[in-house]
Amino acid sequence: MLTAEQLISDAGLRPTKARTAVLNTLLNSRTALSQPEILTALQGVKEIDRVTVYRVLDWLLKNTLIH
């Protein structure tokens, strides 16, 4: 199974800590997650806040890594 970092790199994009953390959270979930659920799952990561999660989700969507 591919990791978030591999998926981002294979798409020719730069994997950052926030992008990798959000995508890994989505990949490891069995159901769709809302932004607050993602933020709660990433509570221990100090660089990630509400705005960062929204920006990463927009970036992932724009680059067709999520739908």
XYZ file of N, CA and C in Angstrom, residues 4-5 7-16 18-23 26 51-67:
108
model
N 1.099 8.255 2.048
C 0.724 9.602 1.616
C 1.911 10.290 0.957
N 3.088 10.141 1.543
C 4.287 10.777 0.980
C 4.577 10.248 -0.419
N 2.343 8.932 -2.538
C 1.294 9.405 -3.446
C 1.558 10.844 -3.890
N 1.956 11.678 -2.950
C 2.225 13.081 -3.268
C 3.448 13.178 -4.176
N 4.503 12.463 -3.846
C 5.729 12.487 -4.655
C 5.490 11.926 -6.047
N 4.743 10.830 -6.138
C 4.453 10.218 -7.436
C 3.653 11.150 -8.337
N 2.910 12.072 -7.745
C 2.150 13.051 -8.518
C 3.038 14.227 -8.940
N 4.326 14.163 -8.574
C 5.258 15.221 -8.929
C 5.149 16.451 -8.044
N 4.607 16.257 -6.844
C 4.367 17.368 -5.923
C 5.259 17.236 -4.702
N 5.358 18.302 -3.939
C 6.218 18.330 -2.750
C 5.449 17.898 -1.504
N 5.851 16.809 -0.881
C 5.172 16.380 0.346
C 5.667 17.177 1.553
N 4.788 17.940 2.155
C 5.134 18.660 3.381
C 4.593 17.870 4.567
N 2.426 18.818 6.807
C 0.977 18.991 6.911
C 0.242 18.186 5.847
N 0.723 18.250 4.614
C 0.070 17.504 3.520
C 0.099 16.014 3.794
N 1.252 15.530 4.215
C 1.403 14.103 4.503
C 0.523 13.684 5.676
N 0.466 14.497 6.710
C -0.332 14.160 7.896
C -1.822 14.100 7.559
N -2.311 15.088 6.824
C -3.736 15.111 6.479
C -4.074 13.942 5.560
N -3.265 13.717 4.539
C -3.551 12.623 3.614
C -3.447 11.273 4.311
N -6.620 10.651 6.178
C -7.703 10.245 5.278
C -7.518 8.815 4.791
N -6.968 26.353 9.864
C -6.728 26.949 8.546
C -5.807 26.062 7.710
N -4.801 25.498 8.342
C -3.878 24.611 7.627
C -4.613 23.405 7.066
N -5.502 22.818 7.851
C -6.262 21.661 7.376
C -7.108 22.051 6.167
N -7.791 23.190 6.221
C -8.580 23.645 5.071
C -7.705 23.854 3.844
N -6.556 24.487 4.018
C -5.656 24.737 2.884
C -5.136 23.439 2.286
N -4.772 22.496 3.138
C -4.270 21.210 2.651
C -5.382 20.455 1.935
N -6.587 20.459 2.472
C -7.700 19.789 1.798
C -7.957 20.403 0.423
N -7.927 21.727 0.334
C -8.085 22.396 -0.967
C -6.968 21.991 -1.928
N -5.739 21.952 -1.429
C -4.583 21.591 -2.241
C -4.701 20.141 -2.730
N -5.079 19.235 -1.833
C -5.245 17.823 -2.210
C -6.342 17.656 -3.258
N -7.427 18.373 -3.096
C -8.524 18.319 -4.062
C -8.080 18.874 -5.409
N -7.433 20.022 -5.397
C -6.959 20.673 -6.627
C -6.012 19.760 -7.394
N -5.204 19.004 -6.674
C -4.221 18.118 -7.309
C -4.735 16.693 -7.470
N -6.046 16.516 -7.345
C -6.762 15.248 -7.545
C -6.197 14.082 -6.724
N -5.742 14.378 -5.520
C -5.298 13.315 -4.626
C -6.445 12.862 -3.720
N -7.487 13.657 -3.634
C -8.717 13.285 -2.925
C -9.888 13.732 -3.783
N -11.074 13.251 -3.445
C -12.289 13.712 -4.131
C -13.403 13.905 -3.137
